[in-house]
Amino acid sequence: MGETLVDVGDVTLFVREFGVPGERPSLVVMHGGPDVGHRYLVPGFEPLARDHHVVMFDFRGCGRSTRGLPDEALQPENVVEDTRRLIDKLGLGQVDLLGFSTGGRAAVQFVEKHPEQVRRLVLASTTAYTDFEPQLASWEEYQRRQATGESVSVWDLELAPAYEELRGTDEGDWSYERAVSGAMHPWCPADPELVLRTSGKPLLILQGERDMGFPVEVARRLHSAVPGSVLAVVPEAGHMCHFEKPEVWSGHIRSFLAKRSADWHSGQMESVYEAAGGSDGMLRLAEAWHARVMADEVVSHAFSHGFHPQHSERLAAYWGEALGGPAVYTELYGDETSVVRTHSGNGPHHEMDRRAIACFDVALDDLGLADPLRQVLHDYFVWATDVSMAQYTGAKDQVPDGLSIPRWSWDGLQTEGD
């Protein structure tokens, strides 16, 4: 990790770099606030430094960059131009760009003004909209936490003290009052959807499931408005999901940046997971299947003794990892051994398996999925039911330790652990 001050013209920016520049583009990060520096984002990018060059910096008027500027020099367009100058000054060429929270809005403006400098775009814990209503899913909890002085940044309140310590006194000169008074220019272009659609830039929308600042509904809205975009939702995490689940969060970014360019240009998804809609699509499928199962008098018997309250979320994470997505299940819940043991030791149950597969097929139809994706998902579920989960019908202790989740692609079963 290196830290330095870089003169970009009328201001000096404090810059932090992780990893080593290589053949792949550097990842440049635009932080949120805008009245804070970038330090609070560091935990989410440390895992990426294993195989990426990451460049973070404090906006003008923030942290250790130039401070004490006049109000007219603290505008979103200044941040956009500072970013361009920094990329040029460091000789980075075309970059991958990530914008977090308010920085996500600025990143859309950057793509509008300098599309040639961006290869791929990540919008994290942010929104391109100004017209979403606060009465969305998490608003009541947001108000309750504000009233009691609890953190609204992280969903797991046990992590709140550690997050506040990390954030510390890393403040800035940007004025909230100027923003609400209209003295600050817009951070986003007038038509962000049009910018993102016409730019042709591969787009990852990365959101915490429990984000109370920009609820996940606005991420789904943008995902629907930008064909070909990828939506990844980090389960049980808030606005600072990079802090709560850094490995899961960075895993989504790593998977997105690693996708072959040919797949984007041909309109083909690299993995079955992405073609099915990423983590959000997996959750919709898990919920649709579970609803069909619970309505089936035979298959529902498997759940007669109860099930985990996050059953659908866990199932979606497992399917997602198996179908080419990030290792969310392995990192949060367990390995293949734990899953197979759950399904073992009950003897053969062919009729139940047959009806479970039928429920899955109806769930695919419920979501309107068509071939070839539908057929691939059907084939995977049949294999998982008839082979993977049916190997040890005698006793749970027959299941070996240390099994990894098998991977399934457009061509069928891959080598385990690939």
CSV table of C-alpha atoms in Angstrom, one decimal:
chain,number,residue,atom,x,y,z
A,1,MET,CA,0.0,0.0,0.0
A,2,GLY,CA,1.3,3.4,-0.9
A,3,GLU,CA,0.2,6.9,0.2
A,4,THR,CA,1.1,10.1,-1.5
A,5,LEU,CA,-0.1,13.6,-2.4
A,6,VAL,CA,-0.7,14.3,-6.1
A,7,ASP,CA,-0.9,17.8,-7.6
A,8,VAL,CA,-3.7,17.8,-10.2
A,9,GLY,CA,-3.6,21.5,-11.0
A,10,ASP,CA,-5.5,23.8,-8.6
A,11,VAL,CA,-5.7,21.2,-5.8
A,12,THR,CA,-3.6,18.5,-4.3
A,13,LEU,CA,-5.2,15.1,-3.7
A,14,PHE,CA,-4.3,12.6,-1.0
A,15,VAL,CA,-4.1,9.2,-2.8
A,16,ARG,CA,-3.9,5.7,-1.4
A,17,GLU,CA,-3.0,2.7,-3.7
A,18,PHE,CA,-3.4,-1.0,-3.0
A,19,GLY,CA,-1.9,-3.8,-5.1
A,20,VAL,CA,0.4,-3.7,-8.0
A,21,PRO,CA,-0.5,-2.3,-11.5
A,22,GLY,CA,-0.7,-5.1,-14.1
A,23,GLU,CA,-2.3,-6.0,-17.4
A,24,ARG,CA,-5.8,-5.4,-16.2
A,25,PRO,CA,-7.1,-1.8,-15.7
A,26,SER,CA,-6.7,-0.1,-12.4
A,27,LEU,CA,-9.8,0.3,-10.2
A,28,VAL,CA,-10.4,4.0,-9.3
A,29,VAL,CA,-12.7,4.6,-6.4
A,30,MET,CA,-14.9,7.7,-5.9
A,31,HIS,CA,-16.0,7.8,-2.3
A,32,GLY,CA,-19.2,9.1,-0.8
A,33,GLY,CA,-20.2,11.8,1.6
A,34,PRO,CA,-19.1,14.2,0.2
A,35,ASP,CA,-18.1,15.6,3.6
A,36,VAL,CA,-15.7,12.7,4.5
A,37,GLY,CA,-12.5,11.3,3.1
A,38,HIS,CA,-12.1,7.8,1.7
A,39,ARG,CA,-10.7,6.0,4.8
A,40,TYR,CA,-14.0,4.4,5.8
A,41,LEU,CA,-14.0,2.4,2.5
A,42,VAL,CA,-10.6,0.8,2.9
A,43,PRO,CA,-11.9,-2.6,4.4
A,44,GLY,CA,-13.9,-3.3,1.3
A,45,PHE,CA,-10.9,-2.9,-1.0
A,46,GLU,CA,-8.2,-4.6,0.9
A,47,PRO,CA,-9.3,-8.1,-0.4
A,48,LEU,CA,-9.2,-6.8,-4.0
A,49,ALA,CA,-5.6,-5.8,-3.6
A,50,ARG,CA,-4.6,-9.5,-3.8
A,51,ASP,CA,-5.1,-9.4,-7.6
A,52,HIS,CA,-6.1,-5.8,-8.5
A,53,HIS,CA,-4.5,-2.3,-8.5
A,54,VAL,CA,-6.9,-0.1,-6.5
A,55,VAL,CA,-6.6,3.7,-6.4
A,56,MET,CA,-8.5,5.6,-3.7
A,57,PHE,CA,-8.3,9.3,-3.0
A,58,ASP,CA,-9.9,12.1,-0.9
A,59,PHE,CA,-12.1,14.5,-2.8
A,60,ARG,CA,-11.0,18.2,-2.8
A,61,GLY,CA,-12.1,19.7,0.5
A,62,CYS,CA,-12.0,16.3,2.3
A,63,GLY,CA,-9.6,14.4,4.5
A,64,ARG,CA,-6.0,15.1,3.6
A,65,SER,CA,-6.6,16.7,0.2
A,66,THR,CA,-6.6,20.5,-0.3
A,67,ARG,CA,-8.9,22.1,2.3
A,68,GLY,CA,-10.3,25.6,2.9
A,69,LEU,CA,-11.5,26.2,-0.7
A,70,PRO,CA,-14.2,28.7,-1.5
A,71,ASP,CA,-17.7,27.4,-1.9
A,72,GLU,CA,-17.7,27.9,-5.6
A,73,ALA,CA,-14.8,25.5,-5.9
A,74,LEU,CA,-16.7,22.7,-4.1
A,75,GLN,CA,-19.0,21.4,-6.8
A,76,PRO,CA,-19.5,17.9,-8.2
A,77,GLU,CA,-18.1,18.9,-11.6
A,78,ASN,CA,-14.8,19.8,-9.8
A,79,VAL,CA,-14.6,16.3,-8.4
A,80,VAL,CA,-15.2,14.8,-11.8
A,81,GLU,CA,-12.4,16.8,-13.3
A,82,ASP,CA,-10.1,16.1,-10.4
A,83,THR,CA,-10.7,12.4,-11.1
A,84,ARG,CA,-9.8,12.7,-14.7
A,85,ARG,CA,-6.7,14.7,-14.0
A,86,LEU,CA,-5.6,12.1,-11.3
A,87,ILE,CA,-6.0,9.3,-13.8
A,88,ASP,CA,-3.9,11.2,-16.3
A,89,LYS,CA,-1.3,12.2,-13.7
A,90,LEU,CA,-0.8,8.6,-12.6
A,91,GLY,CA,-0.7,7.4,-16.2
A,92,LEU,CA,-3.5,4.8,-15.6
A,93,GLY,CA,-5.0,4.9,-19.1
A,94,GLN,CA,-8.5,3.4,-19.3
A,95,VAL,CA,-9.7,2.4,-15.9
A,96,ASP,CA,-12.5,0.5,-14.1
A,97,LEU,CA,-14.5,3.1,-12.1
A,98,LEU,CA,-16.3,2.5,-8.8
A,99,GLY,CA,-18.6,5.1,-7.2
A,100,PHE,CA,-19.8,4.6,-3.7
A,101,SER,CA,-22.9,6.4,-2.4
A,102,THR,CA,-22.6,10.1,-3.4
A,103,GLY,CA,-19.5,9.1,-5.4
A,104,GLY,CA,-21.7,6.8,-7.4
A,105,ARG,CA,-23.7,9.7,-8.7
A,106,ALA,CA,-20.4,11.5,-9.6
A,107,ALA,CA,-19.2,8.3,-11.4
A,108,VAL,CA,-22.3,8.5,-13.7
A,109,GLN,CA,-21.4,12.1,-14.5
A,110,PHE,CA,-17.8,11.0,-15.1
A,111,VAL,CA,-19.0,8.4,-17.6
A,112,GLU,CA,-21.1,11.0,-19.4
A,113,LYS,CA,-18.2,13.5,-19.7
A,114,HIS,CA,-15.3,11.1,-20.2
A,115,PRO,CA,-16.6,7.7,-21.5
A,116,GLU,CA,-13.4,6.9,-23.2
A,117,GLN,CA,-11.6,6.7,-19.9
A,118,VAL,CA,-13.9,4.0,-18.4
A,119,ARG,CA,-13.9,0.3,-19.2
A,120,ARG,CA,-16.4,-0.9,-16.6
A,121,LEU,CA,-18.5,0.8,-14.0
A,122,VAL,CA,-19.5,-0.2,-10.5
A,123,LEU,CA,-22.2,1.7,-8.6
A,124,ALA,CA,-22.1,0.7,-5.0
A,125,SER,CA,-24.6,1.6,-2.2
A,126,THR,CA,-25.9,4.5,-4.3
A,127,THR,CA,-28.8,5.6,-6.6
A,128,ALA,CA,-29.1,7.5,-9.8
A,129,TYR,CA,-32.5,8.8,-8.8
A,130,THR,CA,-33.8,11.8,-6.9
A,131,ASP,CA,-37.5,10.9,-6.9
A,132,PHE,CA,-37.6,7.7,-4.8
A,133,GLU,CA,-39.8,7.9,-1.8
A,134,PRO,CA,-38.6,7.4,1.8
A,135,GLN,CA,-41.4,5.0,2.7
A,136,LEU,CA,-39.6,2.1,1.1
A,137,ALA,CA,-38.8,-1.1,2.9
A,138,SER,CA,-36.3,0.2,5.5
A,139,TRP,CA,-37.7,3.7,6.2
A,140,GLU,CA,-39.4,2.9,9.5
A,141,GLU,CA,-36.3,1.2,10.8
A,142,TYR,CA,-34.2,4.2,9.6
A,143,GLN,CA,-36.4,6.6,11.5
A,144,ARG,CA,-36.3,4.5,14.7
A,145,ARG,CA,-32.5,4.2,14.6
A,146,GLN,CA,-32.1,8.0,14.0
A,147,ALA,CA,-34.5,8.7,16.9
A,148,THR,CA,-32.5,6.5,19.3
A,149,GLY,CA,-29.1,7.6,18.1
A,150,GLU,CA,-28.2,4.2,16.7
A,151,SER,CA,-26.1,3.7,13.5
A,152,VAL,CA,-28.0,3.9,10.2
A,153,SER,CA,-24.9,3.0,8.3
A,154,VAL,CA,-24.5,-0.7,9.3
A,155,TRP,CA,-27.3,-3.2,9.7
A,156,ASP,CA,-25.4,-5.2,12.4
A,157,LEU,CA,-25.3,-2.8,15.3
A,158,GLU,CA,-22.6,-4.8,17.0
A,159,LEU,CA,-20.3,-3.5,14.3
A,160,ALA,CA,-21.3,0.1,14.7
A,161,PRO,CA,-18.6,1.1,17.2
A,162,ALA,CA,-15.9,-0.4,15.0
A,163,TYR,CA,-17.2,1.4,12.0
A,164,GLU,CA,-17.4,4.7,13.8
A,165,GLU,CA,-13.8,4.3,15.1
A,166,LEU,CA,-12.7,3.6,11.5
A,167,ARG,CA,-14.5,6.7,10.2
A,168,GLY,CA,-13.1,8.7,13.1
A,169,THR,CA,-12.8,12.5,12.5
A,170,ASP,CA,-12.2,12.1,8.8
A,171,GLU,CA,-14.4,15.0,7.9
A,172,GLY,CA,-14.6,17.5,5.0
A,173,ASP,CA,-15.6,21.1,4.1
A,174,TRP,CA,-18.6,20.2,2.0
A,175,SER,CA,-21.8,21.7,3.5
A,176,TYR,CA,-25.0,19.8,3.8
A,177,GLU,CA,-26.8,23.1,4.1
A,178,ARG,CA,-25.5,24.2,0.7
A,179,ALA,CA,-26.7,20.9,-0.8
A,180,VAL,CA,-30.3,21.2,0.5
A,181,SER,CA,-30.5,24.9,-0.3
A,182,GLY,CA,-29.8,24.2,-4.0
A,183,ALA,CA,-26.4,26.0,-4.0
A,184,MET,CA,-24.6,22.8,-4.9
A,185,HIS,CA,-24.9,21.6,-8.5
A,186,PRO,CA,-26.5,18.2,-9.2
A,187,TRP,CA,-24.2,15.2,-8.7
A,188,CYS,CA,-26.0,13.1,-11.4
A,189,PRO,CA,-26.7,13.9,-15.0
A,190,ALA,CA,-30.2,15.0,-15.9
A,191,ASP,CA,-31.0,11.6,-17.4
A,192,PRO,CA,-28.7,9.0,-15.7
A,193,GLU,CA,-30.6,6.1,-17.2
A,194,LEU,CA,-30.0,7.4,-20.7
A,195,VAL,CA,-26.3,8.0,-20.0
A,196,LEU,CA,-25.8,4.4,-18.7
A,197,ARG,CA,-27.8,2.8,-21.5
A,198,THR,CA,-26.0,4.7,-24.3
A,199,SER,CA,-22.5,4.5,-22.9
A,200,GLY,CA,-22.4,0.8,-23.4
A,201,LYS,CA,-20.3,0.4,-20.3
A,202,PRO,CA,-20.7,-2.9,-18.5
A,203,LEU,CA,-22.4,-2.0,-15.2
A,204,LEU,CA,-22.5,-3.7,-11.8
A,205,ILE,CA,-25.0,-2.4,-9.3
A,206,LEU,CA,-23.9,-3.5,-5.8
A,207,GLN,CA,-26.3,-2.9,-2.9
A,208,GLY,CA,-26.7,-4.0,0.7
A,209,GLU,CA,-30.0,-5.8,1.3
A,210,ARG,CA,-30.7,-3.6,4.4
A,211,ASP,CA,-29.4,-0.3,3.0
A,212,MET,CA,-31.5,2.4,4.7
A,213,GLY,CA,-30.0,5.3,2.8
A,214,PHE,CA,-30.6,4.0,-0.7
A,215,PRO,CA,-33.0,1.0,-0.3
A,216,VAL,CA,-32.4,-2.0,-2.5
A,217,GLU,CA,-35.6,-1.2,-4.5
A,218,VAL,CA,-33.9,1.7,-6.2
A,219,ALA,CA,-31.1,-0.6,-7.2
A,220,ARG,CA,-33.6,-3.0,-8.8
A,221,ARG,CA,-35.2,0.0,-10.5
A,222,LEU,CA,-31.9,1.0,-12.2
A,223,HIS,CA,-31.1,-2.7,-13.0
A,224,SER,CA,-34.4,-2.9,-14.9
A,225,ALA,CA,-33.7,0.3,-16.7
A,226,VAL,CA,-30.3,-0.6,-18.0
A,227,PRO,CA,-30.3,-3.8,-20.1
A,228,GLY,CA,-27.3,-6.1,-19.5
A,229,SER,CA,-26.5,-4.6,-16.1
A,230,VAL,CA,-25.7,-6.9,-13.2
A,231,LEU,CA,-27.3,-6.5,-9.9
A,232,ALA,CA,-25.7,-8.0,-6.8
A,233,VAL,CA,-27.3,-7.8,-3.4
A,234,VAL,CA,-25.3,-8.4,-0.2
A,235,PRO,CA,-27.5,-10.2,2.3
A,236,GLU,CA,-28.0,-8.9,5.8
A,237,ALA,CA,-25.9,-5.8,5.3
A,238,GLY,CA,-26.6,-2.1,5.3
A,239,HIS,CA,-25.3,1.0,3.5
A,240,MET,CA,-21.7,0.1,4.6
A,241,CYS,CA,-22.0,-3.5,3.3
A,242,HIS,CA,-18.3,-3.2,2.3
A,243,PHE,CA,-17.5,-3.0,6.0
A,244,GLU,CA,-20.0,-5.6,7.2
A,245,LYS,CA,-19.2,-8.3,4.5
A,246,PRO,CA,-15.9,-7.2,2.9
A,247,GLU,CA,-15.1,-10.6,1.3
A,248,VAL,CA,-18.6,-11.0,-0.1
A,249,TRP,CA,-18.7,-7.4,-1.3
A,250,SER,CA,-15.3,-7.6,-3.0
A,251,GLY,CA,-16.1,-11.0,-4.4
A,252,HIS,CA,-18.9,-9.5,-6.4
A,253,ILE,CA,-16.6,-6.8,-7.8
A,254,ARG,CA,-13.8,-9.4,-8.6
A,255,SER,CA,-16.3,-11.6,-10.5
A,256,PHE,CA,-17.6,-8.6,-12.5
A,257,LEU,CA,-14.2,-7.2,-13.4
A,258,ALA,CA,-13.0,-10.7,-14.4
A,259,LYS,CA,-15.7,-11.2,-17.0
A,260,ARG,CA,-14.3,-11.6,-20.5
A,261,SER,CA,-14.8,-8.5,-22.8
A,262,ALA,CA,-16.0,-10.8,-25.6
A,263,ASP,CA,-19.0,-11.8,-23.4
A,264,TRP,CA,-20.1,-8.3,-23.0
A,265,HIS,CA,-19.8,-7.3,-26.6
A,266,SER,CA,-21.6,-10.4,-27.8
A,267,GLY,CA,-24.4,-9.8,-25.4
A,268,GLN,CA,-23.7,-13.2,-23.7
A,269,MET,CA,-23.3,-13.6,-20.0
A,270,GLU,CA,-20.2,-15.4,-18.7
A,271,SER,CA,-22.0,-17.5,-16.2
A,272,VAL,CA,-25.4,-19.0,-15.6
A,273,TYR,CA,-25.6,-17.0,-12.4
A,274,GLU,CA,-25.4,-13.7,-14.2
A,275,ALA,CA,-27.8,-14.7,-17.0
A,276,ALA,CA,-30.3,-15.6,-14.3
A,277,GLY,CA,-30.1,-12.1,-12.8
A,278,GLY,CA,-27.2,-12.4,-10.3
A,279,SER,CA,-28.0,-12.6,-6.6
A,280,ASP,CA,-31.3,-10.9,-7.0
A,281,GLY,CA,-32.4,-13.4,-9.7
A,282,MET,CA,-31.3,-16.3,-7.5
A,283,LEU,CA,-33.4,-15.0,-4.6
A,284,ARG,CA,-36.4,-14.6,-6.8
A,285,LEU,CA,-36.0,-18.2,-8.0
A,286,ALA,CA,-35.5,-19.6,-4.5
A,287,GLU,CA,-38.6,-17.8,-3.2
A,288,ALA,CA,-40.7,-19.0,-6.2
A,289,TRP,CA,-39.5,-22.6,-5.7
A,290,HIS,CA,-40.1,-22.5,-2.0
A,291,ALA,CA,-43.6,-21.2,-2.5
A,292,ARG,CA,-44.4,-24.0,-4.9
A,293,VAL,CA,-42.9,-26.6,-2.6
A,294,MET,CA,-44.9,-25.4,0.4
A,295,ALA,CA,-48.1,-25.8,-1.6
A,296,ASP,CA,-47.2,-29.4,-2.5
A,297,GLU,CA,-48.6,-31.9,-0.1
A,298,VAL,CA,-45.7,-34.3,-0.6
A,299,VAL,CA,-42.6,-32.1,-0.9
A,300,SER,CA,-43.7,-29.8,1.9
A,301,HIS,CA,-43.3,-32.7,4.3
A,302,ALA,CA,-39.5,-32.1,4.1
A,303,PHE,CA,-40.2,-28.8,5.9
A,304,SER,CA,-42.7,-30.1,8.4
A,305,HIS,CA,-40.2,-29.8,11.3
A,306,GLY,CA,-39.5,-26.1,10.4
A,307,PHE,CA,-36.8,-24.3,8.4
A,308,HIS,CA,-34.3,-21.5,8.9
A,309,PRO,CA,-35.9,-18.0,8.7
A,310,GLN,CA,-33.4,-17.1,5.9
A,311,HIS,CA,-33.9,-20.3,4.1
A,312,SER,CA,-34.6,-18.7,0.7
A,313,GLU,CA,-31.6,-16.3,1.1
A,314,ARG,CA,-29.3,-19.2,2.0
A,315,LEU,CA,-30.6,-21.4,-0.9
A,316,ALA,CA,-30.1,-18.4,-3.3
A,317,ALA,CA,-26.5,-18.0,-2.1
A,318,TYR,CA,-25.8,-21.7,-2.6
A,319,TRP,CA,-27.3,-21.8,-6.1
A,320,GLY,CA,-25.5,-18.6,-7.0
A,321,GLU,CA,-22.1,-20.0,-6.0
A,322,ALA,CA,-22.9,-23.3,-7.8
A,323,LEU,CA,-23.9,-21.5,-11.0
A,324,GLY,CA,-20.8,-19.3,-11.3
A,325,GLY,CA,-21.3,-16.5,-8.9
A,326,PRO,CA,-19.2,-15.3,-5.9
A,327,ALA,CA,-18.5,-17.7,-3.0
A,328,VAL,CA,-21.2,-16.1,-0.8
A,329,TYR,CA,-22.5,-19.4,0.6
A,330,THR,CA,-19.0,-20.7,1.5
A,331,GLU,CA,-18.0,-17.5,3.1
A,332,LEU,CA,-21.2,-17.0,5.2
A,333,TYR,CA,-22.9,-20.3,5.8
A,334,GLY,CA,-20.8,-23.4,5.2
A,335,ASP,CA,-19.4,-25.8,2.6
A,336,GLU,CA,-20.8,-28.6,0.4
A,337,THR,CA,-20.4,-31.1,3.3
A,338,SER,CA,-22.9,-29.3,5.5
A,339,VAL,CA,-25.4,-29.0,2.7
A,340,VAL,CA,-25.2,-32.7,1.7
A,341,ARG,CA,-25.4,-33.8,5.3
A,342,THR,CA,-28.6,-31.9,5.7
A,343,HIS,CA,-30.1,-33.9,2.8
A,344,SER,CA,-28.7,-37.3,3.9
A,345,GLY,CA,-29.6,-40.1,6.2
A,346,ASN,CA,-33.3,-40.2,5.3
A,347,GLY,CA,-33.3,-43.1,2.9
A,348,PRO,CA,-34.5,-42.9,-0.8
A,349,HIS,CA,-37.4,-40.6,-1.5
A,350,HIS,CA,-37.9,-40.8,-5.2
A,351,GLU,CA,-41.4,-39.5,-5.3
A,352,MET,CA,-40.6,-36.4,-3.3
A,353,ASP,CA,-37.5,-35.7,-5.5
A,354,ARG,CA,-39.7,-36.0,-8.6
A,355,ARG,CA,-42.2,-33.6,-7.3
A,356,ALA,CA,-39.5,-31.2,-6.1
A,357,ILE,CA,-38.1,-31.1,-9.6
A,358,ALA,CA,-41.7,-30.4,-10.9
A,359,CYS,CA,-42.0,-27.5,-8.5
A,360,PHE,CA,-38.7,-26.1,-9.7
A,361,ASP,CA,-39.9,-26.3,-13.3
A,362,VAL,CA,-43.1,-24.4,-12.4
A,363,ALA,CA,-41.0,-21.8,-10.5
A,364,LEU,CA,-39.0,-21.3,-13.7
A,365,ASP,CA,-42.2,-20.7,-15.5
A,366,ASP,CA,-43.4,-18.4,-12.8
A,367,LEU,CA,-40.4,-16.2,-13.4
A,368,GLY,CA,-40.9,-16.3,-17.2
A,369,LEU,CA,-37.4,-17.8,-17.8
A,370,ALA,CA,-36.9,-19.1,-21.4
A,371,ASP,CA,-34.4,-21.5,-23.1
A,372,PRO,CA,-31.5,-21.8,-23.1
A,373,LEU,CA,-31.3,-20.5,-19.6
A,374,ARG,CA,-34.4,-22.4,-18.4
A,375,GLN,CA,-33.0,-25.7,-19.7
A,376,VAL,CA,-29.6,-25.2,-18.1
A,377,LEU,CA,-31.3,-24.4,-14.7
A,378,HIS,CA,-33.6,-27.4,-15.0
A,379,ASP,CA,-30.6,-29.7,-15.8
A,380,TYR,CA,-28.7,-28.4,-12.8
A,381,PHE,CA,-31.5,-28.9,-10.4
A,382,VAL,CA,-32.2,-32.4,-11.7
A,383,TRP,CA,-28.5,-33.3,-11.3
A,384,ALA,CA,-28.3,-31.7,-7.8
A,385,THR,CA,-31.4,-33.6,-6.7
A,386,ASP,CA,-30.8,-37.0,-8.2
A,387,VAL,CA,-27.0,-37.1,-7.9
A,388,SER,CA,-25.3,-34.6,-5.6
A,389,MET,CA,-27.8,-34.7,-2.8
A,390,ALA,CA,-28.7,-38.4,-3.1
A,391,GLN,CA,-25.3,-40.0,-2.7
A,392,TYR,CA,-25.5,-40.7,1.0
A,393,THR,CA,-29.1,-41.9,1.8
A,394,GLY,CA,-27.9,-44.2,4.6
A,395,ALA,CA,-26.3,-42.0,7.2
A,396,LYS,CA,-25.1,-38.4,7.6
A,397,ASP,CA,-21.7,-39.5,8.9
A,398,GLN,CA,-21.0,-41.1,5.6
A,399,VAL,CA,-20.6,-37.7,4.0
A,400,PRO,CA,-16.9,-36.8,3.7
A,401,ASP,CA,-15.5,-33.6,5.3
A,402,GLY,CA,-14.2,-30.7,3.3
A,403,LEU,CA,-16.4,-31.0,0.2
A,404,SER,CA,-16.5,-28.0,-2.1
A,405,ILE,CA,-19.6,-26.7,-3.8
A,406,PRO,CA,-19.8,-28.2,-7.4
A,407,ARG,CA,-19.8,-25.7,-10.2
A,408,TRP,CA,-22.3,-25.8,-13.1
A,409,SER,CA,-21.9,-23.9,-16.3
A,410,TRP,CA,-23.6,-23.7,-19.7
A,411,ASP,CA,-21.9,-26.9,-20.6
A,412,GLY,CA,-23.0,-28.8,-17.4
A,413,LEU,CA,-20.9,-30.0,-14.5
A,414,GLN,CA,-17.4,-28.6,-14.1
A,415,THR,CA,-14.6,-29.9,-12.0
A,416,GLU,CA,-15.3,-29.4,-8.3
A,417,GLY,CA,-13.4,-26.5,-6.8
A,418,ASP,CA,-12.9,-24.7,-10.2
